Short mmCIF file of C-alpha atoms in Angstrom, two decimals:
data_model
loop_
_atom_site.label_atom_id
_atom_site.label_comp_id
_atom_site.label_asym_id
_atom_site.label_seq_id
_atom_site.Cartn_x
_atom_site.Cartn_y
_atom_site.Cartn_z
CA MET A 1 -1.69 -10.67 6.42
CA ASP A 2 -4.32 -10.26 3.83
CA ARG A 3 -7.83 -10.46 4.75
CA ARG A 4 -8.37 -13.86 3.20
CA ASP A 5 -5.52 -15.36 5.16
CA PHE A 6 -6.30 -13.58 8.36
CA SER A 7 -9.67 -15.29 8.28
CA LYS A 8 -8.10 -18.90 7.50
CA SER A 9 -5.98 -18.43 10.58
CA LEU A 10 -8.78 -17.85 12.86
CA THR A 11 -10.31 -20.59 15.18
CA MET A 12 -13.82 -21.09 15.12
CA ALA A 13 -14.02 -19.17 18.38
CA GLY A 14 -12.29 -16.46 16.69
CA ILE A 15 -14.62 -16.30 13.75
CA ALA A 16 -17.71 -16.11 15.82
CA SER A 17 -15.85 -13.20 17.87
CA VAL A 18 -15.05 -11.44 14.65
CA ILE A 19 -18.65 -11.87 12.95
CA GLY A 20 -20.44 -11.15 16.53
CA ALA A 21 -22.31 -14.57 16.64
CA PRO A 22 -21.89 -18.06 17.15
CA VAL A 23 -21.63 -19.87 13.66
CA VAL A 24 -24.48 -22.36 13.36
CA PHE A 25 -23.61 -25.50 11.48
CA ALA A 26 -20.05 -24.62 11.97
CA ASP A 27 -19.06 -28.28 12.04
CA THR A 28 -20.34 -28.70 8.39
CA ILE A 29 -18.08 -25.76 7.01
CA PRO A 30 -15.59 -27.26 4.24
CA LYS A 31 -11.95 -27.39 4.99
CA ASN A 32 -10.32 -23.90 4.30
CA TYR A 33 -13.64 -22.36 3.17
CA VAL A 34 -13.78 -18.70 4.25
CA PRO A 35 -17.17 -17.54 5.38
CA LEU A 36 -18.62 -14.64 3.71
CA ALA A 37 -18.88 -12.54 6.47
CA LEU A 38 -15.08 -12.54 6.67
CA GLN A 39 -14.05 -12.06 3.02
CA ASP A 40 -14.27 -8.58 3.36
CA PRO A 41 -14.17 -7.84 7.17
CA ASP A 42 -14.91 -4.87 9.23
CA PRO A 43 -11.32 -3.33 10.14
CA PHE A 44 -12.63 -1.74 13.04
CA SER A 45 -13.68 -5.38 14.24
CA LEU A 46 -10.76 -6.96 12.92
CA PHE A 47 -8.21 -4.60 14.93
CA ASP A 48 -10.74 -3.64 17.90
CA LYS A 49 -10.69 -0.07 16.74
CA ASP A 50 -13.41 2.86 17.18
CA LYS A 51 -15.75 3.33 14.20
CA GLU A 52 -14.64 7.05 14.07
CA MET A 53 -11.15 6.11 13.14
CA THR A 54 -10.24 6.68 9.55
CA VAL A 55 -8.75 3.93 7.39
CA LEU A 56 -6.22 5.37 4.80
CA ASN A 57 -5.17 2.24 3.30
CA ASP A 58 -6.00 -1.21 3.36
CA ARG A 59 -2.83 -2.94 1.59
CA PRO A 60 -1.01 -2.35 3.99
CA TRP A 61 -3.33 -1.49 6.82
CA ASN A 62 -3.13 2.31 7.64
CA ILE A 63 -5.66 3.69 10.12
CA GLU A 64 -5.50 7.18 12.13
CA ALA A 65 -7.25 8.63 14.94
CA LYS A 66 -9.22 12.23 14.94
CA ALA A 67 -8.08 14.74 17.46
CA HIS A 68 -11.01 14.45 19.67
CA LEU A 69 -10.46 10.69 20.10
CA LEU A 70 -7.10 11.29 21.56
CA ASN A 71 -8.34 12.90 24.85
CA ASP A 72 -7.28 10.13 27.09
CA ALA A 73 -4.30 10.58 29.18
CA VAL A 74 -3.03 7.37 28.14
CA THR A 75 -4.04 5.99 24.77
CA PRO A 76 -6.18 3.01 24.63
CA ASN A 77 -6.03 0.49 21.80
CA ARG A 78 -9.25 1.52 19.99
CA TYR A 79 -7.86 4.95 19.19
CA MET A 80 -4.20 4.03 18.25
CA PHE A 81 -3.15 4.59 14.88
CA ILE A 82 -1.98 1.60 12.87
CA ARG A 83 0.95 2.26 10.41
CA ASN A 84 2.18 -0.78 8.33
CA ASN A 85 4.60 -0.93 5.60
CA GLY A 86 4.03 -4.72 4.53
CA ILE A 87 1.47 -7.70 5.17
CA LEU A 88 0.99 -8.55 9.18
CA PRO A 89 2.74 -11.84 9.75
CA LYS A 90 0.75 -14.87 9.73
CA ARG A 91 -0.01 -17.78 12.21
CA ILE A 92 2.21 -16.57 15.06
CA ASP A 93 3.40 -18.92 17.60
CA ALA A 94 4.57 -17.10 20.58
CA ASP A 95 5.47 -20.06 22.47
CA ASN A 96 8.27 -20.69 19.98
CA TRP A 97 9.00 -17.31 19.24
CA THR A 98 12.79 -16.47 19.04
CA LEU A 99 14.59 -13.34 19.08
CA THR A 100 18.36 -13.45 17.41
CA ILE A 101 20.89 -10.87 18.27
CA ASP A 102 23.79 -10.62 15.65
CA GLY A 103 25.79 -8.32 13.73
CA GLU A 104 29.50 -7.13 12.92
CA ALA A 105 29.67 -5.21 16.39
CA ALA A 106 28.19 -8.12 18.42
CA GLU A 107 30.70 -9.81 20.71
CA ARG A 108 28.86 -13.27 19.74
CA LYS A 109 25.43 -14.36 18.37
CA LYS A 110 22.79 -15.22 20.81
CA VAL A 111 19.16 -16.53 20.25
CA TYR A 112 16.67 -16.17 23.06
CA SER A 113 13.13 -17.47 23.40
CA LEU A 114 10.29 -14.94 24.31
CA ALA A 115 9.88 -16.80 27.81
CA GLU A 116 13.83 -16.22 28.15
CA LEU A 117 13.52 -12.56 27.35
CA LYS A 118 10.38 -12.11 29.92
CA THR A 119 12.17 -13.98 32.69
CA LYS A 120 15.96 -13.40 32.36
CA PHE A 121 15.66 -9.41 32.32
CA PRO A 122 14.07 -7.20 34.60
CA GLN A 123 10.54 -5.58 33.17
CA HIS A 124 9.85 -1.92 32.83
CA THR A 125 7.13 -0.03 32.07
CA TYR A 126 6.86 3.49 30.51
CA GLN A 127 4.20 5.73 28.95
CA LEU A 128 5.95 6.54 25.58
CA THR A 129 5.07 9.10 22.58
CA LEU A 130 4.98 7.30 19.09
CA GLU A 131 4.14 9.35 16.23
CA CYS A 132 4.65 8.54 12.49
CA GLY A 133 7.19 10.86 10.71
CA GLY A 134 4.58 11.39 8.25
CA ASN A 135 1.63 12.65 10.42
CA GLY A 136 0.42 15.93 8.95
CA ARG A 137 1.56 14.96 5.42
CA SER A 138 -1.70 15.72 3.85
CA GLU A 139 -1.09 19.54 4.22
CA PHE A 140 2.05 19.54 2.19
CA ASP A 141 2.14 21.50 -1.36
CA PRO A 142 3.48 20.39 -3.49
CA PRO A 143 1.64 17.15 -2.43
CA ALA A 144 3.99 14.34 -0.68
CA LYS A 145 3.07 10.76 -1.89
CA GLY A 146 2.19 8.21 0.54
CA ASN A 147 -0.50 7.88 2.95
CA GLN A 148 -2.20 11.05 3.58
CA TRP A 149 -2.08 11.53 7.25
CA THR A 150 -3.77 14.28 9.00
CA ILE A 151 -3.28 14.85 12.92
CA GLY A 152 -4.04 11.45 14.23
CA ALA A 153 -0.79 9.09 13.78
CA VAL A 154 0.20 9.84 17.13
CA SER A 155 -0.44 7.87 20.65
CA CYS A 156 1.08 7.68 23.93
CA ALA A 157 0.55 4.12 25.58
CA ASN A 158 2.08 2.48 28.43
CA TRP A 159 4.52 0.03 27.14
CA THR A 160 6.01 -2.76 29.40
CA GLY A 161 9.06 -5.11 28.41
CA ILE A 162 12.76 -5.05 28.75
CA ARG A 163 15.54 -2.50 28.28
CA LEU A 164 17.10 -3.17 24.92
CA ARG A 165 20.51 -2.29 26.68
CA ASP A 166 20.22 -4.89 29.12
CA LEU A 167 20.14 -7.35 26.12
CA LEU A 168 22.59 -5.95 24.07
CA GLN A 169 24.93 -5.91 27.18
CA ASP A 170 24.26 -9.78 27.69
CA VAL A 171 25.43 -10.52 23.98
CA GLY A 172 28.43 -8.11 24.21
CA ILE A 173 28.84 -4.67 22.23
CA LYS A 174 32.11 -4.25 20.59
CA SER A 175 33.66 -0.83 20.73
CA GLU A 176 32.94 -0.27 16.94
CA ALA A 177 29.30 -0.40 17.28
CA VAL A 178 27.36 2.63 16.12
CA TYR A 179 23.96 1.67 15.25
CA ILE A 180 21.47 -1.24 15.57
CA GLY A 181 19.10 -2.55 13.01
CA TYR A 182 16.04 -4.65 13.27
CA HIS A 183 14.53 -7.45 11.21
CA ALA A 184 10.66 -8.41 11.36
CA ALA A 185 8.18 -11.09 10.57
CA ASP A 186 5.82 -9.18 8.35
CA THR A 187 6.28 -9.54 4.49
CA HIS A 188 6.62 -7.41 1.72
CA LEU A 189 3.72 -6.39 -0.41
CA SER A 190 5.10 -8.05 -3.47
CA GLY A 191 4.89 -11.43 -1.30
CA ASP A 192 8.92 -12.05 -2.15
CA PRO A 193 10.10 -13.46 1.00
CA LYS A 194 13.46 -12.21 0.02
CA LYS A 195 12.42 -8.57 0.41
CA GLU A 196 11.83 -6.78 3.85
CA PRO A 197 8.94 -4.26 3.77
CA ILE A 198 10.93 -2.22 6.19
CA SER A 199 14.31 -2.71 8.29
CA ARG A 200 15.13 0.19 10.19
CA GLY A 201 17.04 1.24 13.10
CA VAL A 202 18.57 3.60 15.78
CA PRO A 203 22.07 4.88 16.73
CA ILE A 204 23.72 2.73 19.45
CA SER A 205 23.14 5.61 22.02
CA LYS A 206 19.59 5.64 21.45
CA ALA A 207 19.44 1.97 21.67
CA MET A 208 21.11 2.25 25.11
CA GLN A 209 18.50 4.75 26.52
CA GLU A 210 16.72 3.94 29.66
CA GLU A 211 13.28 3.96 28.12
CA THR A 212 14.16 2.25 24.75
CA LEU A 213 12.11 -1.15 25.19
CA LEU A 214 11.74 -4.35 23.64
CA ALA A 215 8.16 -4.72 24.82
CA PHE A 216 5.84 -7.54 25.05
CA GLN A 217 2.68 -5.60 26.64
CA MET A 218 0.84 -2.40 25.76
CA ASN A 219 -1.68 -1.06 28.29
CA GLY A 220 -1.10 -3.98 30.69
CA LYS A 221 -2.04 -6.65 27.93
CA ASP A 222 -0.26 -8.76 25.45
CA ILE A 223 0.38 -6.19 22.17
CA PRO A 224 -2.50 -6.54 19.57
CA LEU A 225 -1.31 -8.04 16.39
CA ALA A 226 -1.41 -5.06 14.33
CA HIS A 227 0.75 -3.24 16.90
CA GLY A 228 3.38 -5.91 17.00
CA TYR A 229 2.64 -8.91 18.89
CA PRO A 230 4.44 -10.78 20.45
CA LEU A 231 7.39 -8.60 20.51
CA ARG A 232 8.14 -5.03 19.33
CA LEU A 233 10.73 -2.38 19.66
CA VAL A 234 9.46 1.03 21.31
CA CYS A 235 12.08 3.98 20.72
CA GLY A 236 9.74 6.83 22.21
CA GLY A 237 10.15 10.24 20.82
CA TRP A 238 11.64 9.10 17.51
CA PRO A 239 9.58 8.42 14.15
CA ALA A 240 7.38 5.43 14.98
CA SER A 241 9.03 3.69 11.97
CA ALA A 242 12.00 2.98 14.52
CA SER A 243 9.78 1.00 16.86
CA GLY A 244 9.91 -2.03 14.59
CA LYS A 245 6.98 -4.75 15.13
CA TRP A 246 7.07 -8.29 15.22
CA ILE A 247 10.79 -8.22 15.95
CA GLN A 248 12.83 -11.55 15.26
CA ARG A 249 16.34 -10.38 14.77
CA ILE A 250 18.34 -7.22 15.86
CA SER A 251 21.87 -6.67 14.36
CA ILE A 252 24.60 -4.59 15.93
CA ARG A 253 26.00 -2.82 13.34
CA ASN A 254 29.52 -1.30 13.00
CA GLN A 255 27.82 1.35 10.25
CA VAL A 256 24.66 3.15 10.05
CA HIS A 257 22.13 0.47 9.25
CA ASP A 258 21.30 -0.02 5.65
CA GLY A 259 17.90 -1.89 5.68
CA ALA A 260 14.92 -1.18 3.89
CA LYS A 261 13.66 2.32 4.13
CA MET A 262 16.86 3.78 5.43
CA GLY A 263 17.94 5.49 2.26
CA GLY A 264 16.70 7.77 -0.30
CA ALA A 265 13.78 10.00 0.96
CA SER A 266 12.67 7.22 3.30
CA TYR A 267 12.30 8.85 6.77
CA ARG A 268 14.82 11.46 5.76
CA VAL A 269 14.67 15.08 5.31
CA PRO A 270 16.69 17.67 3.42
CA CYS A 271 19.85 18.51 5.75
CA GLU A 272 19.17 22.05 4.66
CA SER A 273 16.16 24.08 3.81
CA VAL A 274 14.95 23.74 0.18
CA ALA A 275 12.26 25.36 -2.02
CA PRO A 276 9.05 23.43 -2.36
CA GLY A 277 9.23 20.86 -5.18
CA SER A 278 12.89 20.91 -5.19
CA GLU A 279 14.80 17.53 -6.17
CA VAL A 280 17.07 16.75 -3.28
CA THR A 281 20.12 14.37 -3.94
CA ASP A 282 20.52 11.41 -1.59
CA GLU A 283 24.01 12.57 -0.04
CA ASN A 284 21.98 15.79 1.03
CA MET A 285 19.18 13.97 2.71
CA CYS A 286 19.54 13.46 6.69
CA ILE A 287 17.95 10.67 8.59
CA ILE A 288 14.84 12.01 10.97
CA GLU A 289 15.90 11.22 14.81
CA SER A 290 13.94 13.19 17.56
CA MET A 291 10.44 14.38 16.34
CA PRO A 292 9.99 18.10 16.74
CA VAL A 293 7.71 19.87 19.29
CA LYS A 294 3.89 19.53 18.72
CA SER A 295 0.66 19.96 20.38
CA LEU A 296 -3.13 18.76 19.89
CA ILE A 297 -6.38 20.09 20.93
CA THR A 298 -8.40 16.85 22.02
CA TYR A 299 -11.33 18.83 23.77
CA PRO A 300 -13.59 20.03 22.22
CA LYS A 301 -14.35 18.65 19.07
CA SER A 302 -13.75 20.88 16.31
CA GLY A 303 -17.16 22.30 15.16
CA ALA A 304 -18.39 22.94 18.74
CA LEU A 305 -21.00 25.46 19.66
CA LEU A 306 -20.93 27.34 22.74
CA LYS A 307 -23.52 29.66 24.30
CA LYS A 308 -22.55 33.52 24.65
CA GLY A 309 -21.11 34.53 28.02
CA LYS A 310 -20.13 30.83 28.79
CA SER A 311 -16.35 30.15 29.11
CA LEU A 312 -14.62 27.03 27.52
CA VAL A 313 -12.05 24.81 29.14
CA ILE A 314 -9.96 23.32 26.39
CA ASN A 315 -7.41 20.48 26.79
CA GLY A 316 -4.99 18.38 24.87
CA HIS A 317 -1.53 17.01 24.73
CA ALA A 318 1.84 18.47 23.76
CA TRP A 319 5.15 16.43 23.36
CA ALA A 320 8.48 17.38 21.84
CA GLY A 321 10.58 14.38 20.85
CA GLU A 322 13.77 13.77 23.07
CA LEU A 323 12.84 17.02 24.86
CA GLU A 324 10.37 18.27 27.47
CA VAL A 325 7.65 20.63 26.48
CA SER A 326 8.27 23.79 28.64
CA GLN A 327 5.13 25.93 27.83
CA VAL A 328 1.70 25.67 25.64
CA HIS A 329 -0.15 28.81 24.63
CA TYR A 330 -3.44 29.40 22.95
CA SER A 331 -4.73 32.13 20.74
CA ILE A 332 -8.40 32.99 19.55
CA ASP A 333 -7.44 35.63 17.29
CA PHE A 334 -5.31 33.85 14.51
CA GLY A 335 -2.11 34.09 16.21
CA SER A 336 -2.21 37.88 17.22
CA THR A 337 -1.91 37.40 20.76
CA TRP A 338 -1.39 34.38 22.88
CA HIS A 339 -2.27 33.22 26.43
CA GLY A 340 -0.58 30.56 28.69
CA CYS A 341 -2.11 27.23 29.25
CA THR A 342 -1.67 25.12 32.61
CA LEU A 343 0.80 22.39 31.55
CA GLU A 344 1.67 19.12 33.52
CA LYS A 345 4.79 17.36 33.89
CA PRO A 346 5.41 14.29 31.91
CA VAL A 347 4.85 10.91 33.90
CA ASN A 348 8.12 9.79 32.51
CA ARG A 349 10.66 11.01 29.96
CA LEU A 350 9.33 10.54 26.42
CA ALA A 351 5.61 10.81 27.51
CA TRP A 352 3.39 13.32 26.41
CA GLN A 353 2.18 16.15 28.57
CA HIS A 354 -1.39 17.33 29.13
CA PHE A 355 -2.39 21.09 28.94
CA ARG A 356 -5.73 22.93 29.70
CA ALA A 357 -6.92 26.40 29.66
CA GLN A 358 -10.12 28.33 30.21
CA VAL A 359 -11.11 30.49 27.36
CA SER A 360 -13.45 33.30 27.37
CA PHE A 361 -14.95 34.92 23.94
CA PRO A 362 -15.89 38.65 23.58
CA LYS A 363 -18.94 38.06 21.48
CA LYS A 364 -21.10 35.70 19.25
CA GLY A 365 -19.36 34.73 16.13
CA TYR A 366 -17.04 32.17 14.46
CA TYR A 367 -13.48 31.41 16.18
CA GLU A 368 -10.72 29.31 15.98
CA ILE A 369 -8.59 28.00 18.93
CA TRP A 370 -4.87 27.46 17.96
CA ALA A 371 -2.44 25.83 20.21
CA LYS A 372 1.24 26.34 20.16
CA ALA A 373 3.95 24.49 22.49
CA THR A 374 7.32 25.21 23.07
CA ASP A 375 10.21 22.80 23.91
CA SER A 376 12.95 23.09 26.68
CA THR A 377 15.51 24.71 24.31
CA GLY A 378 12.92 27.33 23.48
CA LYS A 379 11.83 26.24 19.90
CA SER A 380 7.90 26.63 19.31
CA GLN A 381 5.66 25.15 16.76
CA PRO A 382 5.53 27.35 13.50
CA MET A 383 1.86 28.66 12.77
CA VAL A 384 2.17 27.65 9.36
CA LEU A 385 3.57 24.33 7.45
CA PRO A 386 7.31 24.02 8.11
CA GLY A 387 9.95 23.20 5.69
CA TRP A 388 8.82 21.24 2.59
CA ASN A 389 10.48 17.82 2.09
CA PRO A 390 9.94 15.16 -0.70
CA LYS A 391 7.89 12.75 1.57
CA GLY A 392 6.12 15.11 3.63
CA TYR A 393 7.61 14.44 7.11
CA LEU A 394 7.68 16.66 10.38
CA ASN A 395 4.75 18.76 10.01
CA ASN A 396 4.55 20.29 13.42
CA ALA A 397 2.36 23.30 12.40
CA CYS A 398 0.02 24.46 15.21
CA HIS A 399 -3.10 22.62 15.55
CA ARG A 400 -6.46 24.58 15.57
CA ILE A 401 -10.04 23.89 15.83
CA ALA A 402 -13.21 25.88 14.94
CA LEU A 403 -16.05 26.67 16.85
CA LYS A 404 -19.24 29.05 17.13
CA VAL A 405 -20.33 31.22 20.08
CA VAL A 406 -24.18 31.52 19.41
#
């Protein structure tokens, strides 16, 4: 949805809410007229985001957090990143919203109303980590095209919905099923209704996991429009592009889904390591599945000042795609030595884990604190940028913050 269309779809009460004041003489506004205050609305008000969030793009909307904004154990809406590929859907009618299940490997085609989904199947709530596959793209050299995400395209909210597997089993899955693919209500940037901005999916094994949800609530409330209202997929631990928003149709496929942004370099990396800047043929590119181990220092904010003789408690989160994080370490001497952090267990599988440590500094001066997480198979974050790839995916290099002891 572009800004003018969004404005036209608002009720007068909605307009007043966005503007922050009642519209005097509202009854005299001409039909289809867009008030000046809404012709270039503030994206932070439009999407209820904190003003410290960083807008990377407004067509489509892409907004990320800064590390210190992500300090909450459960990410609130105001700090959740927005990653869109197309234009937000217009004039959503949740009362008449339907979801169609079809595909070559479906036993039958079935159509469900949103109300039917909410009442026919058991509801579940999980805290699930979603991270854009391109989070950290800004560090790649040669540069990778696309939104230059730094470190804030990650979140871990509570999602409530039904298990996708319960729905697929209600339809019936043929033995030949290998993948599911989603289709959504957003529109292509070109405006061509025949083009989908994105249509991705996951292997049937991921679709059948306990935590893979068709969600209709985020943090106990209806999902905000920018995050997929009224219905979205949530496939925790995988690139967030697999968690399609505004879902209207899911196809059970007898092949790897071939929708928009499933081929070429989209959400795919070279199957084998390549030199930076290399050209890689399509057949040598592999789909990103589980995200790699990663950590983020969320307190203190980079640039902090600390008085000499004082110790500092740092904290943050760590996650490892489908795996659990087993250890987190920190360093204040540029990775020469490492010290253990206290690490909490996840509240459920695929939720991020919280770490903390009390850090002492030997004397006045400039310091960097680096964090390094290790997953349950023993793999640790690299201290420098990992393998180059054409679209700048999967940067899980150690996070670092700077501070001075004065």
